[in-house]
Amino acid sequence: MCIGQVGNLLPHVTLSANLAQHLMPAWGLSAAEGGLMASGYAFGYMLAVPVLTTLTDRIDARIVLLCGSIVSGLATVAFGVLAEGFWSGTIIWSIAGLGFAGAYMPGLKALTDRLPAGDMSRAVTLYTSSFSVGVGLSFLVAQVLADRWGWRTAFYVTGIGPIAMVIACLLIEGRRPAPKAGRLLNFKPVFANREALGYIFGYGAHCFELYGVRTWLVGFWTFVVAHQGAPAWLTPVLMSFCFAVISMPASILGNEAALKFGRHRAITFVMMASACVAIVIGLNASAPAWLLALLLMIYGLTVPADSGALTSGMSTAAVAEHRGATLALHSTVGFGLSALGAWGTGVALDAAGGPQSARGWLLAFIVLAIGILMGPVALLWSRKARLEKQPS
């Protein structure tokens, strides 16, 4: 399942990886337009995931996963063939996100449905942290192919990646969930679960920051190279790849810290540390390249370190018969705020001078810091609600 997910993620940042260097110049897009086009992926995901993930409480999640993977791959290839500007690019990329809505959380549901009884925290964390490997490969493959053979080739090739999950779906055993009555989109039991809601809203803050920085990471390092200079080997390709790949051990270690020191305490510490690093990067946007590279690698550790702990916390807190609906709300909130993070960061860039302005990048990183600081607020709210329910 983890290998299949890496394949499903190969298209994931193909647009973001080529946004600043290829698509924005070719189509004459502003940062806000570029961010909005990139956020189309998260927006399409957000619209589809409530139905597709909740559906896994009624049919085998493997079926949803198979169909979503196929749509994701075909839409990515279609972007390379058909996209000609802002509107066509946004529409097609939104369809790719819609396909991924059937590929990520339904994949997690397919996995958890087949795990033995007991603590699933480490298995869930391994699955969620393999997300980072897929994103790293997406950054690497998309940029290398675009630089050598054009950005359309990058979409053609990365669109093949989901075949890995199609194969995985055909290899795992089928499983039919117990018959369930009632409405499909019934989130009332999830909203009644305050503990799970705290993790869900915290995940939204995490996704706002994560998608915002992934959308503009290549653009930021392009700014650094143009204004401060950098060694020839320290390219946007290498920086984005390293930033993504170190997320996997960071997510695993973050979950281990949560198991040892307490989930709320560990997540809150990581989120506050990440906000501080973001502000330091913004304040030093004109600093030497070596210092910014070091800060970005630290940021690459703090941004994902809460991911596994948040998702495994949500999965553990979810009531078994409503796990699909809980996963659906978790993903809807997460990717809805992902769309806001990509677009909001682009708006901040335009408002303060654009992608070639140090002031623009300062405001962009401040926006990311504000977004992640909403996570500890959500966890505090959840904790207080749980304590109020406990008998005195």
mmCIF file of C-alpha atoms in Angstrom:
data_model
loop_
_atom_site.group_PDB
_atom_site.id
_atom_site.type_symbol
_atom_site.label_atom_id
_atom_site.label_comp_id
_atom_site.label_asym_id
_atom_site.label_seq_id
_atom_site.Cartn_x
_atom_site.Cartn_y
_atom_site.Cartn_z
ATOM 1 C CA MET A 1 0.000 0.000 0.000
ATOM 2 C CA CYS A 2 2.833 2.405 0.788
ATOM 3 C CA ILE A 3 4.531 1.674 -2.541
ATOM 4 C CA GLY A 4 1.226 2.169 -4.320
ATOM 5 C CA GLN A 5 0.731 5.472 -2.551
ATOM 6 C CA VAL A 6 4.162 6.669 -3.717
ATOM 7 C CA GLY A 7 3.037 5.966 -7.271
ATOM 8 C CA ASN A 8 -0.242 7.805 -6.698
ATOM 9 C CA LEU A 9 1.701 10.805 -5.438
ATOM 10 C CA LEU A 10 3.986 11.068 -8.450
ATOM 11 C CA PRO A 11 1.621 13.616 -10.095
ATOM 12 C CA HIS A 12 0.969 15.434 -6.800
ATOM 13 C CA VAL A 13 3.218 18.515 -7.136
ATOM 14 C CA THR A 14 3.917 18.378 -10.856
ATOM 15 C CA LEU A 15 2.099 21.694 -11.272
ATOM 16 C CA SER A 16 3.663 23.337 -8.207
ATOM 17 C CA ALA A 17 7.135 22.188 -9.251
ATOM 18 C CA ASN A 18 6.748 23.931 -12.612
ATOM 19 C CA LEU A 19 4.562 26.865 -11.596
ATOM 20 C CA ALA A 20 7.107 29.646 -11.035
ATOM 21 C CA GLN A 21 9.666 28.628 -13.649
ATOM 22 C CA HIS A 22 7.471 27.445 -16.526
ATOM 23 C CA LEU A 23 3.707 27.915 -16.262
ATOM 24 C CA MET A 24 3.464 31.445 -14.834
ATOM 25 C CA PRO A 25 5.884 32.939 -17.422
ATOM 26 C CA ALA A 26 4.350 30.968 -20.299
ATOM 27 C CA TRP A 27 0.775 31.984 -19.483
ATOM 28 C CA GLY A 28 1.442 35.424 -17.956
ATOM 29 C CA LEU A 29 -0.044 34.533 -14.553
ATOM 30 C CA SER A 30 0.180 36.578 -11.349
ATOM 31 C CA ALA A 31 1.162 34.873 -8.085
ATOM 32 C CA ALA A 32 -2.477 34.912 -6.963
ATOM 33 C CA GLU A 33 -3.585 33.247 -10.224
ATOM 34 C CA GLY A 34 -0.793 30.688 -9.992
ATOM 35 C CA GLY A 35 -1.681 29.912 -6.396
ATOM 36 C CA LEU A 36 -5.360 29.597 -7.292
ATOM 37 C CA MET A 37 -4.576 27.208 -10.141
ATOM 38 C CA ALA A 38 -2.424 25.074 -7.835
ATOM 39 C CA SER A 39 -5.148 25.125 -5.183
ATOM 40 C CA GLY A 40 -7.596 23.692 -7.746
ATOM 41 C CA TYR A 41 -6.130 20.264 -6.924
ATOM 42 C CA ALA A 42 -6.988 20.658 -3.241
ATOM 43 C CA PHE A 43 -10.369 22.185 -4.094
ATOM 44 C CA GLY A 44 -11.357 19.245 -6.317
ATOM 45 C CA TYR A 45 -10.186 16.910 -3.572
ATOM 46 C CA MET A 46 -12.245 18.772 -0.969
ATOM 47 C CA LEU A 47 -15.440 18.523 -3.043
ATOM 48 C CA ALA A 48 -15.144 14.797 -3.729
ATOM 49 C CA VAL A 49 -13.661 13.382 -0.552
ATOM 50 C CA PRO A 50 -16.785 13.581 1.677
ATOM 51 C CA VAL A 51 -18.686 11.294 -0.692
ATOM 52 C CA LEU A 52 -15.840 9.000 -1.715
ATOM 53 C CA THR A 53 -14.400 8.396 1.743
ATOM 54 C CA THR A 54 -17.776 8.035 3.479
ATOM 55 C CA LEU A 55 -18.673 5.548 0.753
ATOM 56 C CA THR A 56 -15.956 3.257 2.137
ATOM 57 C CA ASP A 57 -18.227 2.568 5.142
ATOM 58 C CA ARG A 58 -20.612 0.890 2.661
ATOM 59 C CA ILE A 59 -18.452 -0.688 -0.059
ATOM 60 C CA ASP A 60 -14.922 -2.076 -0.136
ATOM 61 C CA ALA A 61 -12.512 0.874 0.053
ATOM 62 C CA ARG A 62 -10.341 -0.945 -2.481
ATOM 63 C CA ILE A 63 -12.907 -0.222 -5.231
ATOM 64 C CA VAL A 64 -12.922 3.513 -4.500
ATOM 65 C CA LEU A 65 -9.125 3.489 -4.336
ATOM 66 C CA LEU A 66 -8.847 1.757 -7.716
ATOM 67 C CA CYS A 67 -11.196 4.200 -9.490
ATOM 68 C CA GLY A 68 -9.653 7.271 -7.871
ATOM 69 C CA SER A 69 -6.142 6.219 -8.871
ATOM 70 C CA ILE A 70 -7.187 5.785 -12.510
ATOM 71 C CA VAL A 71 -8.884 9.206 -12.655
ATOM 72 C CA SER A 72 -5.894 10.902 -11.023
ATOM 73 C CA GLY A 73 -3.456 9.468 -13.561
ATOM 74 C CA LEU A 74 -5.619 10.192 -16.591
ATOM 75 C CA ALA A 75 -6.284 13.794 -15.506
ATOM 76 C CA THR A 76 -2.563 14.421 -15.022
ATOM 77 C CA VAL A 77 -1.820 13.215 -18.538
ATOM 78 C CA ALA A 78 -4.750 15.314 -19.806
ATOM 79 C CA PHE A 79 -3.174 18.437 -18.286
ATOM 80 C CA GLY A 80 -0.091 17.881 -20.396
ATOM 81 C CA VAL A 81 -2.182 17.352 -23.521
ATOM 82 C CA LEU A 82 -4.948 19.954 -23.142
ATOM 83 C CA ALA A 83 -4.003 22.733 -20.683
ATOM 84 C CA GLU A 84 -3.493 26.062 -22.476
ATOM 85 C CA GLY A 85 -3.935 28.694 -19.761
ATOM 86 C CA PHE A 86 -5.385 29.588 -16.369
ATOM 87 C CA TRP A 87 -8.947 28.314 -16.829
ATOM 88 C CA SER A 88 -8.213 25.073 -18.650
ATOM 89 C CA GLY A 89 -5.311 24.357 -16.303
ATOM 90 C CA THR A 90 -7.406 24.999 -13.186
ATOM 91 C CA ILE A 91 -10.308 22.832 -14.372
ATOM 92 C CA ILE A 92 -8.141 19.871 -15.368
ATOM 93 C CA TRP A 93 -6.013 20.084 -12.231
ATOM 94 C CA SER A 94 -9.180 20.160 -10.118
ATOM 95 C CA ILE A 95 -10.264 16.890 -11.769
ATOM 96 C CA ALA A 96 -6.856 15.413 -10.889
ATOM 97 C CA GLY A 97 -7.482 16.433 -7.272
ATOM 98 C CA LEU A 98 -10.925 14.868 -7.422
ATOM 99 C CA GLY A 99 -9.299 11.605 -8.490
ATOM 100 C CA PHE A 100 -6.783 11.813 -5.652
ATOM 101 C CA ALA A 101 -9.736 12.179 -3.251
ATOM 102 C CA GLY A 102 -10.515 8.575 -4.104
ATOM 103 C CA ALA A 103 -6.899 7.540 -3.701
ATOM 104 C CA TYR A 104 -5.526 8.853 -0.387
ATOM 105 C CA MET A 105 -8.010 8.530 2.481
ATOM 106 C CA PRO A 106 -9.811 5.565 0.905
ATOM 107 C CA GLY A 107 -6.358 3.996 0.727
ATOM 108 C CA LEU A 108 -5.915 4.605 4.446
ATOM 109 C CA LYS A 109 -9.352 3.073 5.060
ATOM 110 C CA ALA A 110 -8.455 0.056 2.908
ATOM 111 C CA LEU A 111 -5.306 -0.340 5.007
ATOM 112 C CA THR A 112 -6.903 0.072 8.451
ATOM 113 C CA ASP A 113 -9.733 -2.305 7.509
ATOM 114 C CA ARG A 114 -7.128 -5.018 6.972
ATOM 115 C CA LEU A 115 -4.937 -4.377 10.031
ATOM 116 C CA PRO A 116 -5.216 -6.699 13.046
ATOM 117 C CA ALA A 117 -6.901 -5.413 16.186
ATOM 118 C CA GLY A 118 -4.748 -3.242 18.439
ATOM 119 C CA ASP A 119 -2.783 -0.023 18.197
ATOM 120 C CA MET A 120 -2.574 0.983 14.536
ATOM 121 C CA SER A 121 -0.612 4.162 15.217
ATOM 122 C CA ARG A 122 2.696 3.076 13.687
ATOM 123 C CA ALA A 123 1.114 1.500 10.612
ATOM 124 C CA VAL A 124 -0.945 4.632 9.952
ATOM 125 C CA THR A 125 2.129 6.817 10.461
ATOM 126 C CA LEU A 126 4.164 4.731 7.993
ATOM 127 C CA TYR A 127 1.401 5.142 5.414
ATOM 128 C CA THR A 128 1.051 8.898 5.968
ATOM 129 C CA SER A 129 4.812 9.455 6.084
ATOM 130 C CA SER A 130 5.317 7.632 2.772
ATOM 131 C CA PHE A 131 3.354 10.594 1.395
ATOM 132 C CA SER A 132 6.595 12.548 1.735
ATOM 133 C CA VAL A 133 8.586 10.086 -0.379
ATOM 134 C CA GLY A 134 6.003 10.339 -3.150
ATOM 135 C CA VAL A 135 5.996 14.130 -3.018
ATOM 136 C CA GLY A 136 9.798 14.204 -3.074
ATOM 137 C CA LEU A 137 9.885 12.021 -6.172
ATOM 138 C CA SER A 138 7.165 14.176 -7.726
ATOM 139 C CA PHE A 139 9.272 17.309 -7.209
ATOM 140 C CA LEU A 140 12.362 15.594 -8.589
ATOM 141 C CA VAL A 141 10.850 13.878 -11.632
ATOM 142 C CA ALA A 142 8.618 16.823 -12.612
ATOM 143 C CA GLN A 143 11.431 19.382 -12.601
ATOM 144 C CA VAL A 144 14.075 17.204 -14.252
ATOM 145 C CA LEU A 145 11.725 16.236 -17.078
ATOM 146 C CA ALA A 146 10.440 19.794 -17.548
ATOM 147 C CA ASP A 147 13.948 21.249 -17.691
ATOM 148 C CA ARG A 148 15.045 18.735 -20.326
ATOM 149 C CA TRP A 149 11.958 18.047 -22.425
ATOM 150 C CA GLY A 150 9.385 20.675 -21.444
ATOM 151 C CA TRP A 151 6.691 20.879 -18.793
ATOM 152 C CA ARG A 152 4.139 18.890 -20.809
ATOM 153 C CA THR A 153 6.432 15.849 -20.730
ATOM 154 C CA ALA A 154 6.520 16.115 -16.943
ATOM 155 C CA PHE A 155 2.733 15.680 -16.820
ATOM 156 C CA TYR A 156 2.787 12.798 -19.318
ATOM 157 C CA VAL A 157 5.311 10.804 -17.278
ATOM 158 C CA THR A 158 4.087 11.525 -13.740
ATOM 159 C CA GLY A 159 0.570 10.605 -14.857
ATOM 160 C CA ILE A 160 1.785 7.016 -15.237
ATOM 161 C CA GLY A 161 2.627 6.756 -11.515
ATOM 162 C CA PRO A 162 -0.854 5.744 -10.245
ATOM 163 C CA ILE A 163 -0.512 2.435 -12.103
ATOM 164 C CA ALA A 164 1.457 1.277 -9.022
ATOM 165 C CA MET A 165 -1.650 1.636 -6.828
ATOM 166 C CA VAL A 166 -3.838 -0.020 -9.454
ATOM 167 C CA ILE A 167 -1.564 -3.061 -9.220
ATOM 168 C CA ALA A 168 -1.659 -2.928 -5.397
ATOM 169 C CA CYS A 169 -5.471 -2.881 -5.477
ATOM 170 C CA LEU A 170 -5.544 -5.971 -7.651
ATOM 171 C CA LEU A 171 -3.201 -7.809 -5.265
ATOM 172 C CA ILE A 172 -4.891 -7.176 -1.901
ATOM 173 C CA GLU A 173 -7.860 -9.252 -0.778
ATOM 174 C CA GLY A 174 -11.403 -7.983 -1.181
ATOM 175 C CA ARG A 175 -13.398 -7.126 1.913
ATOM 176 C CA ARG A 176 -17.087 -6.247 2.134
ATOM 177 C CA PRO A 177 -18.064 -3.941 5.031
ATOM 178 C CA ALA A 178 -21.118 -4.742 7.127
ATOM 179 C CA PRO A 179 -24.401 -3.418 5.677
ATOM 180 C CA LYS A 180 -25.165 0.068 6.965
ATOM 181 C CA ALA A 181 -28.411 2.022 6.949
ATOM 182 C CA GLY A 182 -28.928 5.770 7.021
ATOM 183 C CA ARG A 183 -27.761 8.698 4.932
ATOM 184 C CA LEU A 184 -24.419 8.534 3.160
ATOM 185 C CA LEU A 185 -23.198 11.996 4.199
ATOM 186 C CA ASN A 186 -24.064 11.775 7.879
ATOM 187 C CA PHE A 187 -21.370 13.660 9.775
ATOM 188 C CA LYS A 188 -23.437 14.226 12.926
ATOM 189 C CA PRO A 189 -21.683 11.400 14.844
ATOM 190 C CA VAL A 190 -18.302 12.852 13.821
ATOM 191 C CA PHE A 191 -19.168 16.367 15.005
ATOM 192 C CA ALA A 192 -20.232 14.826 18.315
ATOM 193 C CA ASN A 193 -16.731 13.349 18.708
ATOM 194 C CA ARG A 194 -14.844 16.365 20.114
ATOM 195 C CA GLU A 195 -11.572 14.454 20.507
ATOM 196 C CA ALA A 196 -11.506 13.517 16.829
ATOM 197 C CA LEU A 197 -12.544 17.066 15.841
ATOM 198 C CA GLY A 198 -9.532 18.538 17.606
ATOM 199 C CA TYR A 199 -7.208 16.415 15.483
ATOM 200 C CA ILE A 200 -9.224 17.186 12.350
ATOM 201 C CA PHE A 201 -9.002 20.972 12.805
ATOM 202 C CA GLY A 202 -5.341 20.645 13.777
ATOM 203 C CA TYR A 203 -4.773 18.702 10.555
ATOM 204 C CA GLY A 204 -6.401 21.575 8.655
ATOM 205 C CA ALA A 205 -3.854 23.999 10.097
ATOM 206 C CA HIS A 206 -1.061 21.574 9.188
ATOM 207 C CA CYS A 207 -2.330 21.276 5.600
ATOM 208 C CA PHE A 208 -2.622 25.064 5.217
ATOM 209 C CA GLU A 209 1.066 25.410 6.019
ATOM 210 C CA LEU A 210 2.225 22.312 4.150
ATOM 211 C CA TYR A 211 0.450 22.992 0.866
ATOM 212 C CA GLY A 212 1.310 26.674 1.017
ATOM 213 C CA VAL A 213 5.033 26.033 1.316
ATOM 214 C CA ARG A 214 5.042 23.171 -1.224
ATOM 215 C CA THR A 215 3.278 25.331 -3.794
ATOM 216 C CA TRP A 216 5.834 28.136 -3.501
ATOM 217 C CA LEU A 217 9.027 26.356 -2.435
ATOM 218 C CA VAL A 218 10.497 26.232 -5.956
ATOM 219 C CA GLY A 219 9.498 29.868 -6.512
ATOM 220 C CA PHE A 220 11.181 30.929 -3.263
ATOM 221 C CA TRP A 221 14.427 29.152 -4.044
ATOM 222 C CA THR A 222 14.381 30.587 -7.566
ATOM 223 C CA PHE A 223 14.195 34.025 -5.882
ATOM 224 C CA VAL A 224 17.131 33.131 -3.623
ATOM 225 C CA VAL A 225 19.287 31.965 -6.548
ATOM 226 C CA ALA A 226 18.456 35.093 -8.578
ATOM 227 C CA HIS A 227 19.161 37.599 -5.791
ATOM 228 C CA GLN A 228 21.675 36.015 -3.422
ATOM 229 C CA GLY A 229 23.318 33.470 -5.658
ATOM 230 C CA ALA A 230 23.910 29.853 -4.669
ATOM 231 C CA PRO A 231 26.369 27.070 -5.490
ATOM 232 C CA ALA A 232 25.617 25.511 -8.871
ATOM 233 C CA TRP A 233 24.620 22.219 -7.257
ATOM 234 C CA LEU A 234 22.133 23.856 -4.866
ATOM 235 C CA THR A 235 19.311 23.960 -7.399
ATOM 236 C CA PRO A 236 15.537 24.269 -6.874
ATOM 237 C CA VAL A 237 15.283 20.604 -7.880
ATOM 238 C CA LEU A 238 17.604 19.469 -5.087
ATOM 239 C CA MET A 239 16.115 21.792 -2.466
ATOM 240 C CA SER A 240 12.511 20.771 -3.129
ATOM 241 C CA PHE A 241 13.422 17.070 -3.260
ATOM 242 C CA CYS A 242 15.328 17.182 0.039
ATOM 243 C CA PHE A 243 12.595 19.278 1.680
ATOM 244 C CA ALA A 244 9.999 16.656 0.779
ATOM 245 C CA VAL A 245 11.995 13.494 1.482
ATOM 246 C CA ILE A 246 13.117 14.466 5.002
ATOM 247 C CA SER A 247 9.425 14.745 5.838
ATOM 248 C CA MET A 248 9.156 10.962 6.147
ATOM 249 C CA PRO A 249 11.545 10.478 9.102
ATOM 250 C CA ALA A 250 10.239 13.732 10.607
ATOM 251 C CA SER A 251 6.666 12.414 10.570
ATOM 252 C CA ILE A 252 7.673 9.052 12.040
ATOM 253 C CA LEU A 253 9.765 10.661 14.797
ATOM 254 C CA GLY A 254 6.979 13.132 15.517
ATOM 255 C CA ASN A 255 4.541 10.273 16.083
ATOM 256 C CA GLU A 256 7.038 8.460 18.323
ATOM 257 C CA ALA A 257 7.398 11.669 20.363
ATOM 258 C CA ALA A 258 3.608 11.855 20.601
ATOM 259 C CA LEU A 259 3.459 8.282 21.932
ATOM 260 C CA LYS A 260 6.141 9.037 24.524
ATOM 261 C CA PHE A 261 5.294 12.571 25.680
ATOM 262 C CA GLY A 262 1.587 12.798 24.901
ATOM 263 C CA ARG A 263 -0.048 13.535 21.572
ATOM 264 C CA HIS A 264 -1.414 17.008 22.301
ATOM 265 C CA ARG A 265 1.815 18.184 23.938
ATOM 266 C CA ALA A 266 4.069 16.936 21.122
ATOM 267 C CA ILE A 267 1.864 18.296 18.327
ATOM 268 C CA THR A 268 1.561 21.707 19.992
ATOM 269 C CA PHE A 269 5.334 21.966 20.434
ATOM 270 C CA VAL A 270 5.990 21.048 16.799
ATOM 271 C CA MET A 271 3.426 23.534 15.468
ATOM 272 C CA MET A 272 4.789 26.427 17.532
ATOM 273 C CA ALA A 273 8.348 25.565 16.494
ATOM 274 C CA SER A 274 7.284 25.478 12.841
ATOM 275 C CA ALA A 275 5.669 28.915 13.088
ATOM 276 C CA CYS A 276 8.882 30.315 14.570
ATOM 277 C CA VAL A 277 11.026 28.827 11.777
ATOM 278 C CA ALA A 278 8.671 30.240 9.117
ATOM 279 C CA ILE A 279 8.968 33.752 10.552
ATOM 280 C CA VAL A 280 12.769 33.465 10.784
ATOM 281 C CA ILE A 281 12.928 32.445 7.102
ATOM 282 C CA GLY A 282 10.699 35.357 6.098
ATOM 283 C CA LEU A 283 12.775 37.864 8.068
ATOM 284 C CA ASN A 284 15.942 36.539 6.425
ATOM 285 C CA ALA A 285 14.723 36.217 2.835
ATOM 286 C CA SER A 286 17.746 38.264 1.701
ATOM 287 C CA ALA A 287 20.269 36.284 3.757
ATOM 288 C CA PRO A 288 23.055 34.180 2.170
ATOM 289 C CA ALA A 289 21.868 31.101 0.324
ATOM 290 C CA TRP A 290 23.655 28.672 2.657
ATOM 291 C CA LEU A 291 21.782 30.056 5.676
ATOM 292 C CA LEU A 292 18.423 29.898 3.898
ATOM 293 C CA ALA A 293 19.152 26.331 2.768
ATOM 294 C CA LEU A 294 19.805 25.355 6.388
ATOM 295 C CA LEU A 295 16.631 27.093 7.582
ATOM 296 C CA LEU A 296 14.573 25.414 4.871
ATOM 297 C CA MET A 297 15.855 21.979 5.896
ATOM 298 C CA ILE A 298 14.872 22.733 9.507
ATOM 299 C CA TYR A 299 11.483 23.849 8.227
ATOM 300 C CA GLY A 300 11.297 20.634 6.229
ATOM 301 C CA LEU A 301 11.519 18.794 9.567
ATOM 302 C CA THR A 302 9.015 20.883 11.532
ATOM 303 C CA VAL A 303 6.286 21.181 8.873
ATOM 304 C CA PRO A 304 5.517 17.420 8.596
ATOM 305 C CA ALA A 305 6.466 16.328 12.131
ATOM 306 C CA ASP A 306 2.861 16.664 13.329
ATOM 307 C CA SER A 307 1.257 14.891 10.364
ATOM 308 C CA GLY A 308 1.456 11.265 11.474
ATOM 309 C CA ALA A 309 0.501 12.117 15.059
ATOM 310 C CA LEU A 310 -2.551 14.094 13.901
ATOM 311 C CA THR A 311 -3.816 11.407 11.516
ATOM 312 C CA SER A 312 -3.162 8.484 13.860
ATOM 313 C CA GLY A 313 -4.776 10.466 16.697
ATOM 314 C CA MET A 314 -7.852 11.048 14.568
ATOM 315 C CA SER A 315 -7.971 7.399 13.493
ATOM 316 C CA THR A 316 -7.654 6.196 17.091
ATOM 317 C CA ALA A 317 -10.311 8.633 18.321
ATOM 318 C CA ALA A 318 -12.754 7.697 15.552
ATOM 319 C CA VAL A 319 -15.660 5.402 16.401
ATOM 320 C CA ALA A 320 -15.177 2.206 14.362
ATOM 321 C CA GLU A 321 -18.551 2.271 12.592
ATOM 322 C CA HIS A 322 -18.044 5.903 11.588
ATOM 323 C CA ARG A 323 -14.371 5.718 10.671
ATOM 324 C CA GLY A 324 -15.039 6.360 6.972
ATOM 325 C CA ALA A 325 -17.067 9.491 7.764
ATOM 326 C CA THR A 326 -14.380 10.646 10.212
ATOM 327 C CA LEU A 327 -11.665 10.158 7.591
ATOM 328 C CA ALA A 328 -13.837 12.043 5.103
ATOM 329 C CA LEU A 329 -14.226 15.085 7.353
ATOM 330 C CA HIS A 330 -10.526 14.927 8.265
ATOM 331 C CA SER A 331 -9.563 15.036 4.607
ATOM 332 C CA THR A 332 -12.206 17.610 3.637
ATOM 333 C CA VAL A 333 -11.000 20.086 6.256
ATOM 334 C CA GLY A 334 -7.356 19.339 5.483
ATOM 335 C CA PHE A 335 -7.513 19.848 1.747
ATOM 336 C CA GLY A 336 -9.979 22.711 1.968
ATOM 337 C CA LEU A 337 -7.393 24.586 4.007
ATOM 338 C CA SER A 338 -4.683 23.331 1.639
ATOM 339 C CA ALA A 339 -6.433 25.221 -1.167
ATOM 340 C CA LEU A 340 -6.615 28.302 1.027
ATOM 341 C CA GLY A 341 -2.922 27.982 1.910
ATOM 342 C CA ALA A 342 -1.743 27.843 -1.713
ATOM 343 C CA TRP A 343 -3.955 30.730 -2.824
ATOM 344 C CA GLY A 344 -3.503 32.830 0.316
ATOM 345 C CA THR A 345 0.282 32.644 0.092
ATOM 346 C CA GLY A 346 0.109 33.774 -3.546
ATOM 347 C CA VAL A 347 -2.142 36.705 -2.589
ATOM 348 C CA ALA A 348 0.337 37.681 0.142
ATOM 349 C CA LEU A 349 3.174 37.611 -2.398
ATOM 350 C CA ASP A 350 1.306 39.908 -4.787
ATOM 351 C CA ALA A 351 0.257 42.268 -1.974
ATOM 352 C CA ALA A 352 3.839 42.838 -0.824
ATOM 353 C CA GLY A 353 5.702 43.145 -4.128
ATOM 354 C CA GLY A 354 5.522 39.780 -5.886
ATOM 355 C CA PRO A 355 7.767 36.693 -6.073
ATOM 356 C CA GLN A 356 10.836 38.841 -6.811
ATOM 357 C CA SER A 357 10.460 40.879 -3.600
ATOM 358 C CA ALA A 358 11.934 40.020 -0.191
ATOM 359 C CA ARG A 359 8.970 41.810 1.404
ATOM 360 C CA GLY A 360 6.633 39.542 -0.552
ATOM 361 C CA TRP A 361 8.301 36.440 0.840
ATOM 362 C CA LEU A 362 8.272 37.870 4.366
ATOM 363 C CA LEU A 363 4.505 38.318 4.215
ATOM 364 C CA ALA A 364 4.059 34.877 2.646
ATOM 365 C CA PHE A 365 5.926 33.148 5.475
ATOM 366 C CA ILE A 366 4.039 35.194 8.075
ATOM 367 C CA VAL A 367 0.779 33.918 6.544
ATOM 368 C CA LEU A 368 2.087 30.341 6.833
ATOM 369 C CA ALA A 369 3.037 30.919 10.479
ATOM 370 C CA ILE A 370 -0.393 32.312 11.341
ATOM 371 C CA GLY A 371 -2.029 29.312 9.681
ATOM 372 C CA ILE A 372 -0.113 26.684 11.645
ATOM 373 C CA LEU A 373 -0.672 28.496 14.947
ATOM 374 C CA MET A 374 -4.387 27.770 14.592
ATOM 375 C CA GLY A 375 -3.528 24.096 15.260
ATOM 376 C CA PRO A 376 -2.676 24.459 18.968
ATOM 377 C CA VAL A 377 -5.859 26.510 19.398
ATOM 378 C CA ALA A 378 -7.920 23.619 17.970
ATOM 379 C CA LEU A 379 -6.200 21.073 20.206
ATOM 380 C CA LEU A 380 -6.721 23.241 23.286
ATOM 381 C CA TRP A 381 -10.422 23.572 22.443
ATOM 382 C CA SER A 382 -10.701 19.804 22.029
ATOM 383 C CA ARG A 383 -8.899 19.111 25.294
ATOM 384 C CA LYS A 384 -11.069 21.530 27.273
ATOM 385 C CA ALA A 385 -14.238 20.018 25.817
ATOM 386 C CA ARG A 386 -13.086 16.520 26.795
ATOM 387 C CA LEU A 387 -12.156 17.570 30.325
ATOM 388 C CA GLU A 388 -15.540 19.257 30.802
ATOM 389 C CA LYS A 389 -17.261 15.946 29.997
ATOM 390 C CA GLN A 390 -15.263 14.014 32.582
ATOM 391 C CA PRO A 391 -16.985 13.534 35.950
ATOM 392 C CA SER A 392 -15.536 15.679 38.718
#
